[in-house]
Coordinates of C-alpha atoms in Angstrom, one line a residue:
M42 CA 0.0 0.0 0.0
A43 CA 2.8 2.3 0.8
L44 CA 3.9 1.9 -2.9
L45 CA 0.7 3.6 -4.1
G46 CA 1.3 6.4 -1.6
E47 CA 4.8 6.9 -2.9
K48 CA 3.6 7.0 -6.5
L49 CA 0.9 9.6 -5.7
K50 CA 3.5 11.7 -3.9
E51 CA 6.0 11.4 -6.7
I52 CA 3.6 12.7 -9.3
G53 CA 2.6 15.6 -7.0
L54 CA -1.0 14.6 -6.1
I55 CA -0.3 14.5 -2.3
D56 CA 2.4 15.7 -0.1
E57 CA 4.4 14.0 2.7
Q58 CA 2.1 15.2 5.5
Q59 CA -1.0 14.0 3.7
L60 CA 0.6 10.6 3.1
D61 CA 1.7 10.2 6.7
L62 CA -1.8 11.0 8.0
A63 CA -3.4 8.5 5.5
L64 CA -0.9 5.8 6.6
S65 CA -1.6 6.5 10.2
E66 CA -5.3 6.2 9.5
Q67 CA -4.7 3.0 7.6
R68 CA -2.9 1.4 10.6
R69 CA -5.9 2.4 12.8
T70 CA -8.7 1.2 10.5
G71 CA -7.1 -1.4 8.2
E72 CA -8.8 0.2 5.1
L73 CA -7.2 0.5 1.7
L74 CA -4.9 3.5 1.4
G75 CA -6.5 4.7 -1.8
Q76 CA -9.9 4.7 -0.3
I77 CA -8.6 6.6 2.8
L78 CA -7.0 9.2 0.6
F79 CA -10.2 9.6 -1.4
D80 CA -12.3 9.9 1.8
L81 CA -10.0 12.5 3.2
G82 CA -10.5 14.6 0.1
F83 CA -6.8 14.5 -0.9
I84 CA -7.3 12.9 -4.3
S85 CA -10.2 12.4 -6.7
E86 CA -11.5 9.0 -8.0
G87 CA -9.9 9.8 -11.4
D88 CA -6.5 10.5 -9.7
L89 CA -6.7 7.1 -8.1
V90 CA -7.7 5.3 -11.3
N91 CA -4.9 7.0 -13.2
A92 CA -2.3 6.2 -10.6
L93 CA -3.3 2.5 -10.4
S94 CA -3.4 2.2 -14.2
G95 CA 0.1 3.7 -14.6
R96 CA -1.1 6.7 -16.7
E97 CA 0.6 9.3 -14.6
G98 CA 3.5 9.8 -17.0
S99 CA 6.8 8.3 -17.8
Q100 CA 9.6 8.4 -15.2
S101 CA 12.1 9.2 -18.0
E102 CA 10.6 12.7 -18.5
V103 CA 11.5 15.6 -16.3
D104 CA 9.9 19.0 -15.9
L105 CA 12.6 21.4 -14.8
E106 CA 10.2 24.2 -14.1
E107 CA 8.5 22.0 -11.4
A108 CA 11.7 20.3 -10.2
D109 CA 12.5 20.4 -6.5
I110 CA 16.2 19.7 -6.1
E111 CA 17.9 19.2 -2.7
D112 CA 20.6 21.7 -1.9
D113 CA 23.1 18.9 -1.2
V114 CA 22.5 17.5 -4.7
L115 CA 23.1 20.9 -6.3
K116 CA 26.4 21.1 -4.6
L117 CA 27.6 17.8 -6.1
I118 CA 28.5 19.6 -9.4
P119 CA 30.0 23.2 -9.4
S120 CA 27.7 25.8 -11.0
D121 CA 30.3 26.9 -13.5
F122 CA 30.6 23.3 -14.8
C123 CA 26.8 23.1 -15.1
R124 CA 26.6 26.3 -17.1
E125 CA 29.5 25.4 -19.3
K126 CA 28.2 21.9 -20.1
S127 CA 24.4 22.6 -19.8
V128 CA 23.8 20.0 -17.1
L129 CA 21.9 20.0 -13.9
P130 CA 21.9 17.4 -11.1
L131 CA 18.4 16.3 -10.1
Q132 CA 18.4 13.5 -7.7
K133 CA 20.9 11.2 -5.9
E134 CA 19.8 7.6 -5.0
E135 CA 22.6 5.5 -3.4
F136 CA 25.3 5.3 -6.1
T137 CA 23.3 6.9 -9.0
L138 CA 23.0 10.6 -9.8
T139 CA 20.2 11.6 -12.2
V140 CA 21.3 14.6 -14.3
A141 CA 19.3 16.7 -16.8
M142 CA 21.3 17.4 -20.0
V143 CA 20.7 19.3 -23.2
N144 CA 22.7 16.5 -25.0
A145 CA 22.1 13.3 -23.0
Y146 CA 24.2 11.4 -25.5
D147 CA 27.4 13.3 -24.9
V148 CA 29.5 10.5 -23.4
N149 CA 32.4 12.9 -22.7
V150 CA 30.3 15.0 -20.4
V151 CA 28.9 11.8 -18.7
D152 CA 32.4 10.5 -18.2
A153 CA 33.5 13.8 -16.7
L154 CA 30.5 13.9 -14.4
E155 CA 31.2 10.3 -13.2
R156 CA 34.9 11.2 -12.5
R157 CA 33.9 14.4 -10.7
T158 CA 31.1 12.9 -8.5
G159 CA 32.2 9.3 -8.2
L160 CA 28.6 8.2 -9.0
Q161 CA 26.9 6.5 -11.9
I162 CA 25.2 9.1 -14.1
R163 CA 21.7 8.6 -15.3
P164 CA 21.1 11.3 -18.0
L165 CA 17.7 12.8 -19.0
S166 CA 17.2 15.0 -22.0
V167 CA 15.8 18.6 -21.8
T168 CA 15.7 21.5 -24.2
D169 CA 18.1 24.5 -24.3
A170 CA 15.3 26.8 -23.1
E171 CA 14.4 24.6 -20.1
M172 CA 18.0 24.3 -19.1
E173 CA 18.6 28.0 -19.3
K174 CA 15.7 28.8 -17.1
A175 CA 16.6 26.0 -14.6
L176 CA 20.2 27.2 -14.3
E177 CA 19.1 30.7 -13.6
K178 CA 16.5 29.5 -11.0
F179 CA 18.9 27.2 -9.1
Y180 CA 22.2 29.0 -9.5
G181 CA 21.2 32.5 -10.5
S182 CA 21.9 34.1 -13.8
D183 CA 25.4 34.7 -15.1
E184 CA 25.1 38.3 -14.1
D185 CA 27.0 38.8 -10.9
V186 CA 25.3 40.4 -7.8
E187 CA 27.8 43.2 -7.9
D188 CA 26.8 44.0 -11.4
I189 CA 23.2 44.1 -10.3
I190 CA 24.1 46.5 -7.4
D191 CA 26.1 48.7 -9.9
E192 CA 23.1 48.8 -12.2
G193 CA 20.9 49.8 -9.3
M194 CA 23.2 52.5 -8.3
R195 CA 23.3 54.0 -11.8
M196 CA 19.5 54.0 -11.9
A197 CA 19.3 55.6 -8.4
E198 CA 21.7 58.3 -9.5
E199 CA 19.7 59.0 -12.6
T200 CA 16.5 59.3 -10.6
Q201 CA 18.1 61.8 -8.2
K202 CA 19.4 63.9 -11.1
K203 CA 15.9 64.1 -12.6
R204 CA 14.5 65.5 -9.3
A205 CA 15.8 67.9 -6.8
G206 CA 15.2 65.5 -3.9
A207 CA 14.2 61.9 -3.6
G208 CA 10.6 61.8 -2.4
L209 CA 8.3 58.8 -1.7
G210 CA 7.4 58.5 -5.4
D211 CA 11.1 58.3 -6.4
I212 CA 11.7 55.5 -3.8
E213 CA 8.6 53.6 -4.9
E214 CA 9.8 54.0 -8.6
A215 CA 13.3 52.7 -7.6
A216 CA 11.8 49.8 -5.7
A217 CA 9.9 48.7 -8.9
Q218 CA 13.0 48.9 -11.1
A219 CA 14.5 45.6 -12.5
P220 CA 17.8 45.7 -10.6
I221 CA 16.2 46.1 -7.2
I222 CA 13.6 43.4 -7.9
K223 CA 16.4 41.1 -9.2
L224 CA 18.7 41.9 -6.2
V225 CA 16.1 41.1 -3.5
D226 CA 15.0 37.9 -5.4
R227 CA 18.6 36.8 -5.7
I228 CA 19.3 37.3 -2.0
I229 CA 16.2 35.2 -1.1
V230 CA 17.1 32.4 -3.5
Q231 CA 20.6 32.3 -2.2
A232 CA 19.2 32.2 1.4
I233 CA 16.9 29.3 0.5
H234 CA 19.8 27.3 -1.1
E235 CA 21.9 27.8 2.0
R236 CA 19.1 26.6 4.3
T237 CA 18.8 30.0 6.0
T238 CA 16.1 30.5 8.6
D239 CA 16.3 34.3 8.8
I240 CA 17.5 37.1 6.4
H241 CA 18.6 40.3 8.2
F242 CA 18.7 43.6 6.2
E243 CA 20.5 45.9 8.6
P244 CA 21.1 49.6 7.9
D245 CA 24.3 51.3 9.1
E246 CA 25.5 54.8 8.7
K247 CA 27.4 54.1 5.5
L248 CA 25.9 50.9 4.1
M249 CA 23.3 48.2 4.5
R250 CA 24.5 44.8 5.8
V251 CA 22.8 41.5 4.7
R252 CA 23.2 38.6 7.1
F253 CA 21.9 35.0 7.0
R254 CA 21.0 33.0 10.1
I255 CA 22.2 29.5 9.4
D256 CA 22.0 26.7 12.0
G257 CA 21.3 29.3 14.6
M258 CA 24.3 31.5 13.9
L259 CA 24.5 34.8 11.9
H260 CA 26.8 35.0 8.9
Q261 CA 27.4 38.2 6.8
R262 CA 26.7 37.7 3.2
K263 CA 26.6 41.0 1.4
T264 CA 27.0 44.8 1.9
V265 CA 24.8 47.1 -0.1
P266 CA 25.5 50.8 -0.8
L267 CA 23.5 53.2 1.4
D268 CA 21.7 54.7 -1.6
L269 CA 20.0 51.3 -2.2
R270 CA 18.8 50.9 1.4
E271 CA 15.4 52.6 1.0
P272 CA 14.6 51.0 -2.4
I273 CA 15.4 47.5 -1.1
I274 CA 13.2 48.0 2.1
S275 CA 10.5 49.4 -0.1
R276 CA 10.7 46.4 -2.4
I277 CA 10.3 44.1 0.6
K278 CA 7.3 46.1 1.8
I279 CA 5.7 45.9 -1.6
M280 CA 6.2 42.1 -1.7
A281 CA 4.7 41.8 1.8
A282 CA 1.8 44.2 1.1
L283 CA 3.0 46.7 3.7
N284 CA 2.7 50.5 3.7
I285 CA 5.8 51.9 2.1
A286 CA 5.0 55.4 3.2
E287 CA 5.0 54.5 6.9
R288 CA 8.6 54.5 8.3
R289 CA 7.9 55.5 12.0
I290 CA 6.3 52.3 13.4
P291 CA 7.0 48.6 13.1
Q292 CA 5.1 46.6 10.4
D293 CA 4.6 42.9 9.9
G294 CA 3.6 41.1 6.8
K295 CA 3.9 37.9 4.7
I296 CA 5.3 36.9 1.4
E297 CA 4.7 33.7 -0.6
F298 CA 7.8 33.1 -2.6
S299 CA 8.1 30.3 -5.2
A300 CA 11.3 28.4 -5.8
G301 CA 10.4 25.8 -8.4
R302 CA 7.8 23.5 -6.8
R303 CA 8.8 24.7 -3.4
R304 CA 6.6 27.3 -1.9
I305 CA 8.4 29.3 0.8
D306 CA 6.3 31.3 3.3
I307 CA 8.2 34.3 4.5
R308 CA 7.3 36.3 7.6
V309 CA 8.4 39.9 7.3
S310 CA 9.2 42.2 10.2
V311 CA 10.2 45.8 9.5
F312 CA 11.5 47.8 12.5
P313 CA 12.5 51.5 12.6
T314 CA 16.0 52.3 13.9
V315 CA 18.1 55.5 14.1
T316 CA 19.9 54.5 10.9
G317 CA 16.9 53.5 8.9
E318 CA 14.4 50.6 8.8
N319 CA 15.7 47.1 9.6
A320 CA 13.9 44.2 7.9
V321 CA 14.0 40.6 9.0
L322 CA 12.6 37.9 6.8
R323 CA 11.9 34.5 8.4
L324 CA 11.8 31.7 5.8
L325 CA 9.4 28.8 6.4
D326 CA 10.0 25.9 4.0
R327 CA 7.1 23.5 4.1
A328 CA 9.2 20.9 2.4
S329 CA 11.7 20.8 5.2
L330 CA 9.1 20.4 8.0
Q331 CA 9.7 17.1 9.8
L332 CA 6.6 15.7 11.5
D333 CA 8.0 12.4 12.7
L334 CA 8.7 12.1 16.4
T335 CA 11.2 9.3 15.7
K336 CA 13.4 11.7 13.7
L337 CA 13.6 14.7 16.0
G338 CA 16.5 13.4 18.0
F339 CA 14.6 12.2 21.1
P340 CA 16.5 9.6 23.3
V341 CA 14.6 6.4 23.0
K342 CA 13.3 6.4 26.6
E343 CA 12.1 10.0 26.4
R344 CA 10.4 9.5 23.1
D345 CA 8.4 6.5 24.4
E346 CA 7.4 8.4 27.4
F347 CA 6.3 11.4 25.4
E348 CA 4.2 9.3 23.0
K349 CA 2.5 7.7 26.1
L350 CA 1.6 11.2 27.2
L351 CA 0.1 12.0 23.8
D352 CA -2.1 9.0 24.1
M353 CA -3.7 10.3 27.3
P354 CA -7.3 11.4 27.0
Y355 CA -6.9 14.7 28.9
G356 CA -4.3 16.9 30.7
I357 CA -1.7 19.5 29.7
I358 CA 1.6 18.8 27.9
L359 CA 4.0 21.8 27.8
V360 CA 7.0 22.4 25.6
T361 CA 9.4 25.1 26.8
G362 CA 12.4 26.8 25.2
P363 CA 13.5 30.1 23.7
T364 CA 12.5 31.4 20.3
G365 CA 14.0 29.3 17.5
S366 CA 14.5 26.2 19.7
G367 CA 12.3 23.9 17.6
K368 CA 9.2 24.1 19.8
T369 CA 6.9 24.5 16.8
T370 CA 8.3 21.4 15.1
T371 CA 7.8 19.4 18.3
L372 CA 4.3 20.6 18.7
Y373 CA 3.3 20.0 15.1
S374 CA 4.9 16.5 15.3
A375 CA 2.9 15.9 18.5
I376 CA -0.5 16.9 17.0
S377 CA 0.3 14.9 13.8
H378 CA 0.8 11.9 16.1
V379 CA -2.7 12.3 17.6
N380 CA -4.4 13.4 14.4
T381 CA -6.9 10.8 13.2
L382 CA -10.4 10.9 11.8
A383 CA -11.6 9.8 15.2
R384 CA -10.4 12.9 17.0
K385 CA -10.9 16.6 16.4
V386 CA -7.8 18.7 16.7
C387 CA -8.0 22.5 16.9
T388 CA -5.1 25.0 17.2
L389 CA -4.7 28.6 18.2
E390 CA -1.4 30.0 16.8
D391 CA 0.4 33.3 16.5
P392 CA 0.9 33.0 13.5
V393 CA 0.0 29.7 11.7
E394 CA 3.4 28.7 10.4
Y395 CA 2.4 25.5 8.5
Q396 CA -1.0 24.3 7.4
L397 CA -1.7 20.7 8.3
P398 CA -4.4 18.4 6.9
I399 CA -7.7 17.9 8.7
I400 CA -6.6 20.0 11.7
Q401 CA -8.7 23.1 12.4
Q402 CA -6.1 25.9 12.7
S403 CA -6.8 29.5 13.8
E404 CA -4.6 32.5 13.8
I405 CA -4.5 35.0 16.7
N406 CA -5.3 38.6 15.7
E407 CA -4.8 40.8 18.8
K408 CA -5.5 44.0 16.9
A409 CA -9.0 42.7 16.2
G410 CA -9.3 41.5 19.8
F411 CA -8.9 37.8 18.9
T412 CA -6.5 36.8 21.7
F413 CA -5.4 33.3 23.0
A414 CA -7.8 33.6 25.9
L415 CA -10.8 34.6 23.7
G416 CA -10.0 32.0 21.1
L417 CA -9.6 29.2 23.7
R418 CA -12.8 30.2 25.4
S419 CA -14.7 29.9 22.1
M420 CA -12.8 26.9 20.9
L421 CA -14.1 24.8 23.9
R422 CA -17.6 25.2 22.3
Q423 CA -16.3 23.6 19.1
D424 CA -16.3 20.1 20.7
P425 CA -12.5 19.5 20.3
D426 CA -10.6 16.4 21.6
V427 CA -7.1 17.9 21.3
I428 CA -6.3 21.6 21.6
L429 CA -3.0 23.3 20.7
V430 CA -2.5 26.7 22.2
G431 CA 0.6 28.4 20.7
E432 CA 1.7 30.0 23.9
I433 CA 0.4 30.4 27.5
R434 CA 1.4 34.1 28.0
D435 CA -1.2 35.4 30.5
P436 CA -3.1 34.3 33.6
E437 CA -6.5 34.1 31.8
T438 CA -5.1 31.8 29.1
A439 CA -3.4 29.6 31.8
E440 CA -6.7 29.3 33.7
L441 CA -8.6 28.4 30.6
A442 CA -6.0 25.8 29.6
V443 CA -6.2 24.2 33.1
R444 CA -10.0 24.2 32.9
A445 CA -10.0 22.6 29.5
A446 CA -7.6 19.9 30.7
L447 CA -9.8 19.1 33.8
T448 CA -12.9 18.9 31.6
G449 CA -11.6 16.1 29.3
H450 CA -9.4 17.8 26.7
L451 CA -5.8 17.1 25.8
V452 CA -4.0 20.5 25.7
L453 CA -0.6 21.1 24.2
S454 CA 1.1 24.5 24.6
T455 CA 4.4 26.3 25.1
L456 CA 5.7 28.3 28.0
H457 CA 8.8 30.5 28.3
T458 CA 11.0 29.0 31.0
N459 CA 14.7 28.0 31.0
D460 CA 14.1 24.3 31.7
A461 CA 11.3 21.8 32.4
A462 CA 11.3 22.3 36.2
G463 CA 10.7 26.0 35.9
A464 CA 7.2 25.5 34.2
L465 CA 5.4 24.5 37.4
P466 CA 6.4 27.6 39.4
R467 CA 5.7 29.8 36.3
L468 CA 2.1 28.7 36.2
M469 CA 1.7 29.3 39.9
D470 CA 3.2 32.8 39.4
M471 CA 0.3 33.4 37.0
G472 CA -2.2 32.7 39.8
I473 CA -3.0 29.1 39.2
E474 CA -3.5 27.2 42.4
P475 CA -0.8 24.6 43.1
F476 CA -3.2 21.7 43.4
L477 CA -4.7 22.6 40.0
V478 CA -1.3 22.8 38.4
A479 CA -0.3 19.4 39.9
S480 CA -3.5 17.7 38.9
S481 CA -3.7 19.0 35.3
I482 CA 0.0 18.8 34.1
L483 CA 0.9 15.5 32.4
G484 CA 4.4 16.3 31.4
I485 CA 6.8 19.1 30.5
M486 CA 9.3 19.0 27.7
A487 CA 12.2 21.5 27.5
Q488 CA 14.5 21.7 24.4
R489 CA 17.3 23.5 22.7
L490 CA 19.0 23.1 19.3
V491 CA 22.6 22.2 18.9
R492 CA 24.6 22.2 15.7
V493 CA 25.6 18.9 14.1
I494 CA 29.2 18.2 13.2
C495 CA 29.7 18.5 9.4
P496 CA 30.0 15.0 8.0
N497 CA 32.3 16.2 5.2
C498 CA 35.1 17.5 7.4
K499 CA 34.5 15.5 10.6
E500 CA 37.7 14.5 12.3
A501 CA 38.7 12.9 15.6
Y502 CA 40.6 14.6 18.3
E503 CA 41.8 13.8 21.8
P504 CA 39.9 15.7 24.5
T505 CA 41.5 18.4 26.5
A506 CA 41.7 18.3 30.3
D507 CA 38.6 20.5 30.6
D508 CA 36.7 18.3 28.1
A509 CA 37.7 15.2 30.2
R510 CA 36.5 16.8 33.4
I511 CA 33.1 17.7 31.9
L512 CA 32.7 14.2 30.4
E513 CA 33.6 12.5 33.7
M514 CA 31.1 14.6 35.6
H515 CA 28.5 13.9 33.0
R516 CA 29.2 10.1 33.4
E517 CA 28.9 10.4 37.2
A518 CA 25.6 12.2 36.9
M519 CA 24.2 9.6 34.4
E520 CA 25.3 6.6 36.5
G521 CA 23.9 8.2 39.6
T522 CA 20.4 8.7 38.2
L523 CA 20.0 6.1 35.4
G524 CA 22.7 3.6 35.7
L525 CA 25.3 2.7 33.0
D526 CA 23.0 0.4 31.2
A527 CA 20.4 3.1 30.7
L528 CA 23.2 5.4 29.5
E529 CA 24.2 2.9 26.9
S530 CA 20.7 2.5 25.6
I531 CA 20.4 6.3 25.3
V532 CA 23.6 6.7 23.3
Q533 CA 22.9 3.5 21.4
D534 CA 26.7 3.0 20.9
K535 CA 28.3 1.0 23.7
E536 CA 31.8 1.5 22.3
S537 CA 31.5 5.3 22.7
I538 CA 31.1 5.0 26.5
Q539 CA 34.6 4.8 27.7
R540 CA 35.9 3.7 31.1
K541 CA 38.1 6.0 33.2
D542 CA 41.3 4.3 32.2
E543 CA 40.6 4.4 28.4
V544 CA 41.4 7.2 26.0
L545 CA 38.3 9.1 24.8
T546 CA 37.9 10.0 21.2
L547 CA 35.7 13.0 20.4
Y548 CA 34.9 14.6 17.1
K549 CA 34.8 18.1 15.6
G550 CA 34.5 19.7 12.1
K551 CA 37.6 21.4 10.9
G552 CA 35.7 23.5 8.3
C553 CA 35.2 23.1 4.6
S554 CA 33.2 24.6 1.7
Y555 CA 30.3 22.3 2.3
C556 CA 29.7 23.8 5.8
N557 CA 31.0 27.4 4.9
Q558 CA 34.1 26.7 7.0
T559 CA 32.0 26.5 10.3
G560 CA 32.6 22.8 11.0
Y561 CA 28.8 22.3 11.5
K562 CA 26.0 21.3 9.1
G563 CA 22.4 21.2 10.4
R564 CA 21.0 21.1 13.9
V565 CA 19.5 18.5 16.2
A566 CA 17.4 19.0 19.3
I567 CA 18.4 18.1 22.9
F568 CA 15.6 17.5 25.4
E569 CA 14.7 17.0 29.0
L570 CA 11.3 15.5 29.9
I571 CA 9.5 15.6 33.3
V572 CA 6.6 13.1 33.5
M573 CA 4.4 14.0 36.4
N574 CA 3.7 11.3 39.0
R575 CA 2.3 11.3 42.6
K576 CA 5.6 12.2 44.2
L577 CA 6.1 15.2 41.9
Q578 CA 2.4 16.2 42.3
S579 CA 2.8 16.1 46.1
L580 CA 5.9 18.3 45.9
A581 CA 4.3 20.8 43.5
E582 CA 1.3 21.2 45.8
K583 CA 3.4 22.4 48.7
K584 CA 3.8 26.1 49.0
G585 CA 7.3 27.5 48.7
T586 CA 8.5 24.6 46.5
S587 CA 11.4 25.9 44.4
I588 CA 12.6 25.1 40.9
E589 CA 15.7 23.4 42.5
D590 CA 13.4 21.1 44.6
I591 CA 11.5 20.0 41.5
R592 CA 14.6 19.5 39.5
R593 CA 16.3 17.5 42.2
L594 CA 13.4 15.1 42.6
A595 CA 13.0 14.8 38.8
R596 CA 16.7 13.8 38.5
K597 CA 16.4 11.3 41.3
M598 CA 13.5 9.7 39.4
G599 CA 15.5 9.4 36.2
M600 CA 15.1 12.6 34.3
L601 CA 17.7 13.2 31.7
S602 CA 18.7 16.9 31.7
M603 CA 19.3 18.8 28.4
F604 CA 22.9 19.1 29.3
N605 CA 23.3 15.3 29.8
D606 CA 21.3 14.6 26.6
G607 CA 23.6 16.9 24.8
M608 CA 26.7 15.2 26.2
S609 CA 25.3 11.8 25.2
K610 CA 25.1 13.2 21.6
V611 CA 28.7 14.4 22.0
L612 CA 29.8 10.8 23.0
A613 CA 27.9 9.5 19.9
G614 CA 29.9 11.9 17.7
V615 CA 26.9 14.0 16.7
S616 CA 27.9 17.4 18.2
T617 CA 30.6 19.0 20.3
I618 CA 31.1 19.9 23.9
D619 CA 31.5 23.6 23.0
E620 CA 28.2 23.5 21.2
V621 CA 26.3 21.8 24.0
R622 CA 27.8 24.3 26.6
R623 CA 26.8 27.2 24.4
V624 CA 23.1 26.4 24.4
T625 CA 22.8 24.9 27.9
L626 CA 24.7 27.3 30.1
L627 CA 22.3 27.2 33.0
S628 CA 21.9 23.4 32.8
A629 CA 25.7 23.0 32.6
E630 CA 26.2 25.2 35.7
V631 CA 23.6 23.1 37.6
E632 CA 25.1 19.8 36.6
I633 CA 28.8 20.8 36.9

């Protein structure tokens, strides 16, 4: 049955989230996958008949205009070689690389590609026009960004010469000119290819700086002359349907940006500063959304416990962590886990970042008076089984969430605390009675994101004395709470757990072009999970209970702290000690 789903996904009739939901429903009901997809409204009867009869098209054909190519695949062949030979890498499967070529019978180019990549080449024919458009889309045009900036400067100077002073009309006209449009689009496309989460357009006294946030760290990419600052910001405002005449107050908007078949949702924030307006663009790539709890980096024990909490009929599950720590992905994965035709799932979000099938999603609009508290109060009359509240940020929302949990609803939400233990006192500080907090909370998940060592330049090194001290204290903490056997099951690599008299081998990235010389590529979450039980409930009900009291009892009962989870990933060769310490400073101080 899964083969039918893969075929429907391959030809673009359904996406990954729709297939996952249908397969989950199939496991629950035992019905045919095609019938489930039809009942859910994801495909028509004709779609199903065509897919089953094999009339969806030949696999030897390729539509470059609709192609969605992974960034890692694009990097297998240098862009200058692709332009020179009119080739484009499409897909890598084990030892085979599928490549689009204008002349698929050019054996010399195929041989050169095999020598360069070390892979067997599977060529597909495309036209010159298709290749030209595809190369510009994925690699940018031959025209250099600096040439675009120079052209924009010339046009800006001409505009200023025509008029005594540059007014709003001049800036709007400049923003609509080809070089500015091309420049902004080029920056966004480059950011998408580099897996950027945020683009920062930052004005300075003499220039505008463009920085990309990649794997949680900012990297400067370009500097733009000051004369192009206002046209660029105005272009961004036009794309986001904002008021280009308003420069005194912050503005927020959205952009839908297409990169081939990938649709990138961009959240725009424009903020006035003393040197001009600062714009930050947050890129939300639906194709990169991972909604599988088994692939988020959970330790096995914590994942099993979290899934058990999600199967409970009522209560509150909280996820804590700072902005950009992956809370949204965890929450979306959680509600995807519970999402079936037998349960009604409703959400209140600010804003809705990704649309999910079947789930009823609502977006907060505080300017119109639609707050979390108002939305939650009304949502309880919609007969939901599971409710996701984007954030508990005020006493009224907290009280309503507790009331919903105590009246038979499973509530998932986020709370801003430094760790899992801090969530209980935080709710009490909002005015919720301790006995209500203790009786309504099922579990609290805290998380951070750490960067993953680049697989291309990963190398072993012998730990320093400071590294050895931290590792030894980590081992002692783990053996004291979980025992060595539990530690081994968490790391899932017994050889990586060394005894005191053995030499430890750790790993780091030395830096290469693949990771932009950072030594890291991608991120993984580290977690700590508190599962409430009678002992923790009794402690939480006592007045004057501190965060340290809760944390200490949770550790005695086997809680794996974020710091220790991170160190387990260090031992497994996933991340580094420096990276774990960077994002878990408070946890590290407590443990060490």
